[in-house]
mmCIF file of C-alpha atoms in Angstrom:
data_model
loop_
_atom_site.group_PDB
_atom_site.id
_atom_site.type_symbol
_atom_site.label_atom_id
_atom_site.label_comp_id
_atom_site.label_asym_id
_atom_site.label_seq_id
_atom_site.Cartn_x
_atom_site.Cartn_y
_atom_site.Cartn_z
ATOM 1 C CA MET A 271 71.717 63.696 117.051
ATOM 2 C CA LYS A 272 74.810 62.930 119.349
ATOM 3 C CA ARG A 273 76.447 60.238 117.020
ATOM 4 C CA ILE A 274 75.984 62.717 113.838
ATOM 5 C CA LEU A 275 78.220 65.504 116.044
ATOM 6 C CA LEU A 276 80.908 63.012 116.707
ATOM 7 C CA SER A 277 80.654 61.577 113.450
ATOM 8 C CA LEU A 278 81.082 65.880 112.633
ATOM 9 C CA ILE A 279 84.123 66.518 114.797
ATOM 10 C CA ALA A 280 85.997 63.642 113.674
ATOM 11 C CA VAL A 281 85.606 64.856 110.018
ATOM 12 C CA ILE A 282 86.694 68.284 110.669
ATOM 13 C CA LEU A 283 89.872 66.768 113.244
ATOM 14 C CA PHE A 284 90.315 64.529 110.387
ATOM 15 C CA LEU A 285 90.898 67.788 107.284
ATOM 16 C CA THR A 286 92.334 69.827 109.836
ATOM 17 C CA LEU A 287 95.406 66.917 110.736
ATOM 18 C CA GLY A 288 95.334 64.595 107.964
ATOM 19 C CA GLY A 289 97.007 65.116 104.697
ATOM 20 C CA CYS A 290 93.963 67.563 103.829
ATOM 21 C CA GLN A 291 95.130 70.833 104.731
ATOM 22 C CA LEU A 292 92.237 73.732 105.267
ATOM 23 C CA PRO A 293 93.743 76.827 103.116
ATOM 24 C CA GLU A 294 96.345 78.952 104.588
ATOM 25 C CA ARG A 295 95.681 82.996 104.348
ATOM 26 C CA PRO A 296 98.058 85.182 102.483
ATOM 27 C CA VAL A 297 101.682 86.249 104.676
ATOM 28 C CA GLU A 298 100.875 90.037 105.178
ATOM 29 C CA LEU A 299 104.044 92.114 103.585
ATOM 30 C CA SER A 300 105.402 94.743 105.254
ATOM 31 C CA ASP A 301 105.523 98.361 103.877
ATOM 32 C CA GLU A 302 109.087 97.389 102.300
ATOM 33 C CA GLU A 303 108.299 94.132 101.410
ATOM 34 C CA VAL A 304 105.984 95.784 99.067
ATOM 35 C CA VAL A 305 107.855 98.276 97.463
ATOM 36 C CA VAL A 306 110.639 95.923 97.930
ATOM 37 C CA ALA A 307 108.757 92.896 95.441
ATOM 38 C CA LEU A 308 107.247 95.516 93.578
ATOM 39 C CA ILE A 309 110.465 96.888 91.529
ATOM 40 C CA GLU A 310 112.040 93.288 91.549
ATOM 41 C CA ALA A 311 108.770 91.890 89.379
ATOM 42 C CA PHE A 312 109.960 94.658 87.353
ATOM 43 C CA LYS A 313 113.230 93.535 86.914
ATOM 44 C CA GLN A 314 112.233 90.695 86.084
ATOM 45 C CA GLY A 315 109.398 91.817 83.711
ATOM 46 C CA ASP A 316 106.985 90.420 85.630
ATOM 47 C CA TYR A 317 104.219 91.948 84.672
ATOM 48 C CA GLU A 318 101.644 89.578 87.082
ATOM 49 C CA GLY A 319 103.849 90.295 89.821
ATOM 50 C CA LEU A 320 103.936 93.612 90.609
ATOM 51 C CA LYS A 321 100.106 94.663 89.831
ATOM 52 C CA PRO A 322 98.447 93.477 92.688
ATOM 53 C CA TYR A 323 100.316 96.578 94.464
ATOM 54 C CA ILE A 324 99.774 99.102 91.857
ATOM 55 C CA SER A 325 96.533 100.783 90.828
ATOM 56 C CA ASP A 326 95.176 100.634 87.807
ATOM 57 C CA ASP A 327 96.310 104.466 86.362
ATOM 58 C CA ASN A 328 99.570 103.399 87.792
ATOM 59 C CA PRO A 329 101.420 104.266 83.156
ATOM 60 C CA LEU A 330 103.415 100.804 84.449
ATOM 61 C CA HIS A 331 100.625 98.972 82.881
ATOM 62 C CA LEU A 332 100.981 101.219 79.486
ATOM 63 C CA LEU A 333 104.355 100.321 79.779
ATOM 64 C CA PHE A 334 104.395 96.477 80.662
ATOM 65 C CA SER A 335 101.136 95.872 78.020
ATOM 66 C CA GLY A 336 102.720 97.668 75.003
ATOM 67 C CA MET A 337 105.970 94.830 75.664
ATOM 68 C CA ALA A 338 103.450 92.738 74.072
ATOM 69 C CA GLU A 339 102.685 91.887 70.530
ATOM 70 C CA GLU A 340 99.182 91.520 70.458
ATOM 71 C CA THR A 341 98.456 94.541 72.756
ATOM 72 C CA GLY A 342 101.865 96.667 71.826
ATOM 73 C CA GLY A 343 101.443 96.513 67.942
ATOM 74 C CA ASP A 344 104.060 98.234 66.051
ATOM 75 C CA LEU A 345 105.086 100.058 69.530
ATOM 76 C CA ALA A 346 105.827 96.851 71.444
ATOM 77 C CA PRO A 347 110.209 96.853 70.276
ATOM 78 C CA ALA A 348 110.715 99.817 71.501
ATOM 79 C CA TYR A 349 109.068 99.139 74.720
ATOM 80 C CA ARG A 350 110.862 95.641 75.072
ATOM 81 C CA ALA A 351 114.442 97.528 74.224
ATOM 82 C CA ILE A 352 113.860 100.645 76.882
ATOM 83 C CA HIS A 353 112.300 97.769 79.678
ATOM 84 C CA GLU A 354 115.584 96.140 79.616
ATOM 85 C CA LYS A 355 117.669 98.893 79.258
ATOM 86 C CA VAL A 356 115.989 100.246 82.509
ATOM 87 C CA ALA A 357 115.384 96.870 84.424
ATOM 88 C CA GLY A 358 119.209 96.401 83.341
ATOM 89 C CA SER A 359 119.621 99.013 85.536
ATOM 90 C CA VAL A 360 118.384 99.514 88.298
ATOM 91 C CA THR A 361 119.844 99.118 91.961
ATOM 92 C CA TYR A 362 117.873 100.594 95.156
ATOM 93 C CA THR A 363 117.983 100.043 98.588
ATOM 94 C CA ALA A 364 114.593 100.076 100.653
ATOM 95 C CA GLU A 365 113.683 101.184 104.135
ATOM 96 C CA ALA A 366 110.337 101.696 106.314
ATOM 97 C CA VAL A 367 110.991 104.815 107.765
ATOM 98 C CA GLU A 368 111.173 104.912 111.898
ATOM 99 C CA GLY A 369 107.877 107.372 112.819
ATOM 100 C CA LYS A 370 106.349 107.314 109.925
ATOM 101 C CA GLU A 371 104.818 103.978 109.894
ATOM 102 C CA ALA A 372 101.424 104.388 109.912
ATOM 103 C CA TRP A 373 102.054 106.723 107.141
ATOM 104 C CA GLY A 374 103.159 103.373 105.209
ATOM 105 C CA THR A 375 106.828 105.560 104.924
ATOM 106 C CA VAL A 376 109.244 103.776 103.137
ATOM 107 C CA SER A 377 112.033 105.519 101.945
ATOM 108 C CA VAL A 378 114.082 104.564 98.747
ATOM 109 C CA THR A 379 117.276 105.214 97.446
ATOM 110 C CA LEU A 380 116.869 103.972 93.146
ATOM 111 C CA SER A 381 119.138 104.457 90.766
ATOM 112 C CA ALA A 382 118.278 103.932 86.998
ATOM 113 C CA ALA A 383 118.732 104.425 83.512
ATOM 114 C CA SER A 384 117.308 107.221 82.078
ATOM 115 C CA LEU A 385 115.914 107.880 78.134
ATOM 116 C CA ASP A 386 114.677 111.172 78.060
ATOM 117 C CA THR A 387 117.714 113.452 76.107
ATOM 118 C CA GLU A 388 117.848 109.554 73.827
ATOM 119 C CA ILE A 389 113.595 109.937 73.038
ATOM 120 C CA TYR A 390 113.556 113.880 72.893
ATOM 121 C CA ASN A 391 116.813 113.603 70.145
ATOM 122 C CA ALA A 392 115.512 110.958 68.002
ATOM 123 C CA MET A 393 111.945 112.511 67.405
ATOM 124 C CA THR A 394 113.601 116.118 66.956
ATOM 125 C CA GLN A 395 115.880 114.373 63.804
ATOM 126 C CA ALA A 396 113.320 112.367 62.744
ATOM 127 C CA LEU A 397 110.817 115.624 62.695
ATOM 128 C CA SER A 398 113.758 117.159 60.650
ATOM 129 C CA GLU A 399 114.913 114.808 58.499
ATOM 130 C CA GLN A 400 110.849 114.684 57.135
ATOM 131 C CA ALA A 401 110.718 118.493 56.408
ATOM 132 C CA ARG A 402 114.090 118.300 53.930
ATOM 133 C CA ASP A 403 113.993 114.659 53.043
ATOM 134 C CA GLY A 404 109.874 113.864 52.915
ATOM 135 C CA GLY A 405 109.027 110.450 53.681
ATOM 136 C CA SER A 406 108.035 109.306 57.049
ATOM 137 C CA ALA A 407 111.262 109.747 58.988
ATOM 138 C CA PHE A 408 108.586 111.785 61.879
ATOM 139 C CA HIS A 409 105.626 109.987 61.289
ATOM 140 C CA ASP A 410 107.182 106.346 62.247
ATOM 141 C CA MET A 411 107.075 106.980 65.682
ATOM 142 C CA PRO A 412 107.553 103.350 66.681
ATOM 143 C CA ASP A 413 111.259 103.540 64.055
ATOM 144 C CA TRP A 414 112.924 106.688 66.391
ATOM 145 C CA LEU A 415 111.844 105.508 69.514
ATOM 146 C CA LEU A 416 113.497 102.268 69.005
ATOM 147 C CA LYS A 417 116.323 104.148 67.971
ATOM 148 C CA ALA A 418 116.785 106.444 71.080
ATOM 149 C CA ALA A 419 116.056 102.660 72.861
ATOM 150 C CA GLN A 420 119.507 101.999 71.362
ATOM 151 C CA GLY A 421 121.127 105.310 72.414
ATOM 152 C CA GLU A 422 123.778 105.919 75.588
ATOM 153 C CA ALA A 423 121.212 105.734 78.356
ATOM 154 C CA VAL A 424 121.800 107.951 81.874
ATOM 155 C CA ILE A 425 122.460 106.560 84.858
ATOM 156 C CA GLN A 426 120.314 109.102 87.439
ATOM 157 C CA GLU A 427 119.493 108.268 91.140
ATOM 158 C CA GLU A 428 117.491 110.054 93.403
ATOM 159 C CA ILE A 429 115.778 109.553 96.824
ATOM 160 C CA PHE A 430 111.844 109.364 97.618
ATOM 161 C CA GLU A 431 109.827 108.736 100.164
ATOM 162 C CA LEU A 432 107.059 106.377 98.793
ATOM 163 C CA HIS A 433 104.021 105.535 100.364
ATOM 164 C CA VAL A 434 101.572 102.195 100.918
ATOM 165 C CA GLY A 435 98.462 102.794 101.714
ATOM 166 C CA CYS A 436 95.579 99.651 101.599
ATOM 167 C CA ARG A 437 93.530 99.391 99.684
ATOM 168 C CA ASP A 438 90.678 96.538 98.759
ATOM 169 C CA GLY A 439 92.593 94.585 101.383
ATOM 170 C CA ASN A 440 95.297 94.925 99.238
ATOM 171 C CA MET A 441 98.064 96.926 100.113
ATOM 172 C CA VAL A 442 98.958 99.327 96.941
ATOM 173 C CA MET A 443 101.638 102.078 95.734
ATOM 174 C CA ASP A 444 99.146 105.787 94.941
ATOM 175 C CA THR A 445 100.215 106.305 91.981
ATOM 176 C CA ASN A 446 99.619 110.123 92.152
ATOM 177 C CA THR A 447 102.187 110.776 95.676
ATOM 178 C CA ASN A 448 104.489 108.519 94.008
ATOM 179 C CA ARG A 449 104.562 109.291 90.627
ATOM 180 C CA ARG A 450 108.098 111.097 90.727
ATOM 181 C CA PHE A 451 109.048 107.037 90.971
ATOM 182 C CA PHE A 452 107.292 105.092 88.600
ATOM 183 C CA ALA A 453 108.243 107.855 85.578
ATOM 184 C CA MET A 454 111.454 106.773 87.105
ATOM 185 C CA LEU A 455 110.819 102.942 86.041
ATOM 186 C CA CYS A 456 109.961 104.100 82.924
ATOM 187 C CA GLY A 457 112.949 104.943 81.820
ATOM 188 C CA GLY A 458 111.889 108.892 79.885
ATOM 189 C CA LEU A 459 109.360 106.713 78.118
ATOM 190 C CA LYS A 460 106.186 108.022 80.630
ATOM 191 C CA PRO A 461 105.110 111.153 78.496
ATOM 192 C CA TYR A 462 104.788 109.590 75.370
ATOM 193 C CA LEU A 463 102.413 106.118 76.992
ATOM 194 C CA LYS A 464 99.896 107.621 75.275
ATOM 195 C CA ALA A 465 101.546 109.528 72.267
ATOM 196 C CA SER A 466 99.933 109.531 69.191
ATOM 197 C CA ILE A 467 100.378 111.364 65.328
ATOM 198 C CA THR A 468 97.211 112.844 63.437
ATOM 199 C CA THR A 469 98.002 113.722 59.948
ATOM 200 C CA CYS A 470 95.235 116.081 59.045
ATOM 201 C CA THR A 471 94.919 116.944 54.868
ATOM 202 C CA PHE A 472 93.174 120.196 52.832
ATOM 203 C CA PRO A 473 92.246 120.129 49.701
ATOM 204 C CA THR A 474 94.695 122.564 48.940
ATOM 205 C CA GLY A 475 98.004 119.916 49.465
ATOM 206 C CA VAL A 476 98.764 121.885 52.238
ATOM 207 C CA THR A 477 99.141 118.385 54.894
ATOM 208 C CA TRP A 478 100.130 118.258 59.104
ATOM 209 C CA GLN A 479 101.554 115.828 61.430
ATOM 210 C CA LEU A 480 100.538 116.215 64.826
ATOM 211 C CA LEU A 481 102.947 114.739 68.358
ATOM 212 C CA ALA A 482 100.455 114.666 70.497
ATOM 213 C CA GLN A 483 101.159 113.064 74.541
ATOM 214 C CA GLY A 484 97.405 112.597 74.944
ATOM 215 C CA ASP A 485 95.886 116.085 73.980
ATOM 216 C CA GLU A 486 98.940 117.785 73.717
ATOM 217 C CA ILE A 487 100.402 118.538 70.727
ATOM 218 C CA ILE A 488 104.554 118.281 70.929
ATOM 219 C CA ALA A 489 105.539 118.497 67.725
ATOM 220 C CA MET A 490 104.439 119.450 64.027
ATOM 221 C CA LEU A 491 104.685 119.188 60.469
ATOM 222 C CA HIS A 492 103.662 121.122 57.883
ATOM 223 C CA SER A 493 103.726 121.194 54.014
ATOM 224 C CA GLU A 494 102.234 121.813 51.099
ATOM 225 C CA ILE A 495 102.755 122.037 47.718
ATOM 226 C CA VAL A 496 102.051 124.707 44.881
ATOM 227 C CA ASP A 497 101.896 123.793 40.886
ATOM 228 C CA GLY A 498 103.876 127.125 39.236
ATOM 229 C CA ALA A 499 101.920 126.002 35.991
ATOM 230 C CA ALA A 500 98.313 125.869 37.853
ATOM 231 C CA ALA A 501 99.060 128.911 39.800
ATOM 232 C CA GLY A 502 100.654 131.080 37.043
ATOM 233 C CA TYR A 503 103.357 131.271 38.474
ATOM 234 C CA THR A 504 106.545 131.333 37.075
ATOM 235 C CA SER A 505 110.191 129.195 37.829
ATOM 236 C CA ASP A 506 111.706 132.845 38.858
ATOM 237 C CA ASP A 507 108.238 133.769 41.598
ATOM 238 C CA LEU A 508 108.473 129.789 43.047
ATOM 239 C CA ASP A 509 112.780 130.174 43.550
ATOM 240 C CA ALA A 510 111.814 133.857 45.549
ATOM 241 C CA THR A 511 108.979 131.743 47.398
ATOM 242 C CA ALA A 512 110.913 128.780 48.414
ATOM 243 C CA GLN A 513 113.761 131.368 49.844
ATOM 244 C CA LEU A 514 111.597 133.795 51.890
ATOM 245 C CA PHE A 515 110.296 130.871 53.323
ATOM 246 C CA VAL A 516 112.925 129.071 54.626
ATOM 247 C CA ASP A 517 114.177 132.149 55.201
ATOM 248 C CA THR A 518 111.036 133.714 57.080
ATOM 249 C CA TYR A 519 110.576 130.024 59.709
ATOM 250 C CA ALA A 520 113.789 129.147 59.726
ATOM 251 C CA ALA A 521 114.369 132.091 62.110
ATOM 252 C CA LEU A 522 112.224 130.860 64.618
ATOM 253 C CA ASP A 523 113.441 129.347 67.466
ATOM 254 C CA GLY A 524 112.444 125.594 67.840
ATOM 255 C CA VAL A 525 111.388 126.034 64.064
ATOM 256 C CA CYS A 526 113.161 123.784 60.988
ATOM 257 C CA ALA A 527 112.167 125.044 57.607
ATOM 258 C CA PHE A 528 113.013 123.808 54.444
ATOM 259 C CA ALA A 529 112.426 124.268 50.687
ATOM 260 C CA SER A 530 112.850 123.684 46.867
ATOM 261 C CA VAL A 531 111.591 123.979 43.723
ATOM 262 C CA ALA A 532 111.887 121.562 40.717
ATOM 263 C CA ASP A 533 109.917 120.517 37.221
ATOM 264 C CA ASN A 534 108.186 124.158 38.312
ATOM 265 C CA VAL A 535 106.572 122.625 41.612
ATOM 266 C CA LEU A 536 107.501 124.822 44.547
ATOM 267 C CA HIS A 537 107.810 121.424 47.816
ATOM 268 C CA ALA A 538 108.153 123.380 51.333
ATOM 269 C CA SER A 539 108.278 121.729 54.943
ATOM 270 C CA PHE A 540 108.921 123.107 58.212
ATOM 271 C CA GLY A 541 108.267 121.073 61.034
ATOM 272 C CA ILE A 542 107.891 122.743 64.879
ATOM 273 C CA ASP A 543 109.608 121.362 68.226
ATOM 274 C CA MET A 544 106.726 122.642 71.126
ATOM 275 C CA GLU A 545 109.357 122.480 73.818
ATOM 276 C CA THR A 546 111.928 124.852 72.008
ATOM 277 C CA ALA A 547 109.609 126.657 70.190
ATOM 278 C CA SER A 548 107.762 129.868 71.944
ATOM 279 C CA THR A 549 103.952 129.846 71.276
ATOM 280 C CA TYR A 550 104.351 134.026 71.454
ATOM 281 C CA ALA A 551 105.904 133.932 68.277
ATOM 282 C CA LEU A 552 104.123 130.975 66.733
ATOM 283 C CA HIS A 553 100.682 133.196 67.599
ATOM 284 C CA ASN A 554 102.774 136.088 65.858
ATOM 285 C CA MET A 555 103.728 134.310 63.129
ATOM 286 C CA GLY A 556 99.562 133.463 62.108
ATOM 287 C CA LEU A 557 100.785 129.632 62.661
ATOM 288 C CA ILE A 558 98.919 129.366 66.041
ATOM 289 C CA SER A 559 95.933 130.640 67.664
ATOM 290 C CA ASP A 560 95.679 131.282 71.170
ATOM 291 C CA ARG A 561 92.656 130.610 71.740
ATOM 292 C CA LEU A 562 93.907 126.180 71.013
ATOM 293 C CA THR A 563 95.381 126.191 73.786
ATOM 294 C CA ALA A 564 94.053 124.036 77.286
ATOM 295 C CA GLY A 565 93.302 125.597 80.629
ATOM 296 C CA SER A 566 96.281 128.065 82.853
ATOM 297 C CA ASN A 567 98.303 124.141 81.573
ATOM 298 C CA GLY A 568 99.064 126.617 77.858
ATOM 299 C CA TRP A 569 99.882 124.013 75.844
ATOM 300 C CA LEU A 570 98.759 123.372 72.145
ATOM 301 C CA SER A 571 95.665 121.539 72.082
ATOM 302 C CA LEU A 572 94.383 118.212 69.437
ATOM 303 C CA ASP A 573 91.012 118.372 69.857
ATOM 304 C CA ASP A 574 90.751 122.484 69.442
ATOM 305 C CA THR A 575 93.062 122.015 66.706
ATOM 306 C CA LEU A 576 91.895 119.277 64.938
ATOM 307 C CA SER A 577 88.157 120.940 65.581
ATOM 308 C CA ASN A 578 89.688 123.996 63.568
ATOM 309 C CA PHE A 579 90.972 122.522 60.540
ATOM 310 C CA THR A 580 88.083 120.351 60.455
ATOM 311 C CA ARG A 581 86.686 123.740 60.213
ATOM 312 C CA SER A 582 88.668 124.546 57.553
ATOM 313 C CA GLY A 583 87.873 121.758 54.835
ATOM 314 C CA GLY A 584 90.276 119.481 56.370
ATOM 315 C CA SER A 585 90.350 115.690 57.052
ATOM 316 C CA TYR A 586 92.610 113.483 59.802
ATOM 317 C CA GLU A 587 93.348 110.300 60.684
ATOM 318 C CA THR A 588 94.766 109.090 64.114
ATOM 319 C CA GLU A 589 97.627 106.627 64.678
ATOM 320 C CA THR A 590 98.591 105.311 67.935
ATOM 321 C CA PHE A 591 100.174 102.225 66.432
ATOM 322 C CA ARG A 592 98.641 99.871 68.824
ATOM 323 C CA PRO A 593 95.623 97.239 67.705
ATOM 324 C CA GLU A 594 92.166 98.529 68.413
#
């Protein structure tokens, strides 16, 4: 028995002191080092490098997965262009806050490009273009997002008190308490990371296209075609209707309206930018129902709107422009 024990001890000493080392424990990073590691991985486009420091609900997962063709689909070029512009502009300082070590608090001054305004302007321009000319400018979200990415970004600077906490043995930056910081890294794209466009059609020839961020509708495009001969209208009737259509809807804030008559057929469209438009005015015009808003936030609900449309005989198809 003694010989066996001595042999085991000899083997252990050989493994420890010889060429075959036992695995080393990973070096534990300080709170400040966690923040620096995350930002540097973001700047380098290193998704695997930043994943250990963010929780599953972090928007950076959607941003980085959207940059790959196999997961981002048609949106991948726009996502890559936006990330490249933001990552190339990032400068920062990070320092642990004295006296708040127990909370994992790190003071960070972050400067980065923001495309908020460019994305909004690209969307509203596409909305107006499709309302005026037809086509698919508004529906083609990948195209107008890419145009926004190629625009001139604004450099913003903000000071954050970020919190790093231990979760499952890892130093993870909580998404909710640090949400403004992560939104800034998304460069204005965060609201569109779960965006979709839903096309609703009715047997009468009326079409609605709804741009939504999750369940919140942020822009809408309505179009309809009236065949004067089938409806018993003269050309003068259609001309008068077209003029009334434009005068009625174009007078509303946040609404662009266009109508034309050709070969005794009326083509009429209006687009609604919900950021600018008054929901009170839209409700008074009968364009939306107050029952379609979600909770106390008061946004126009995509789910409730689609339910109302299907009850009225419509059918719809939703596109996220990503693979299933």
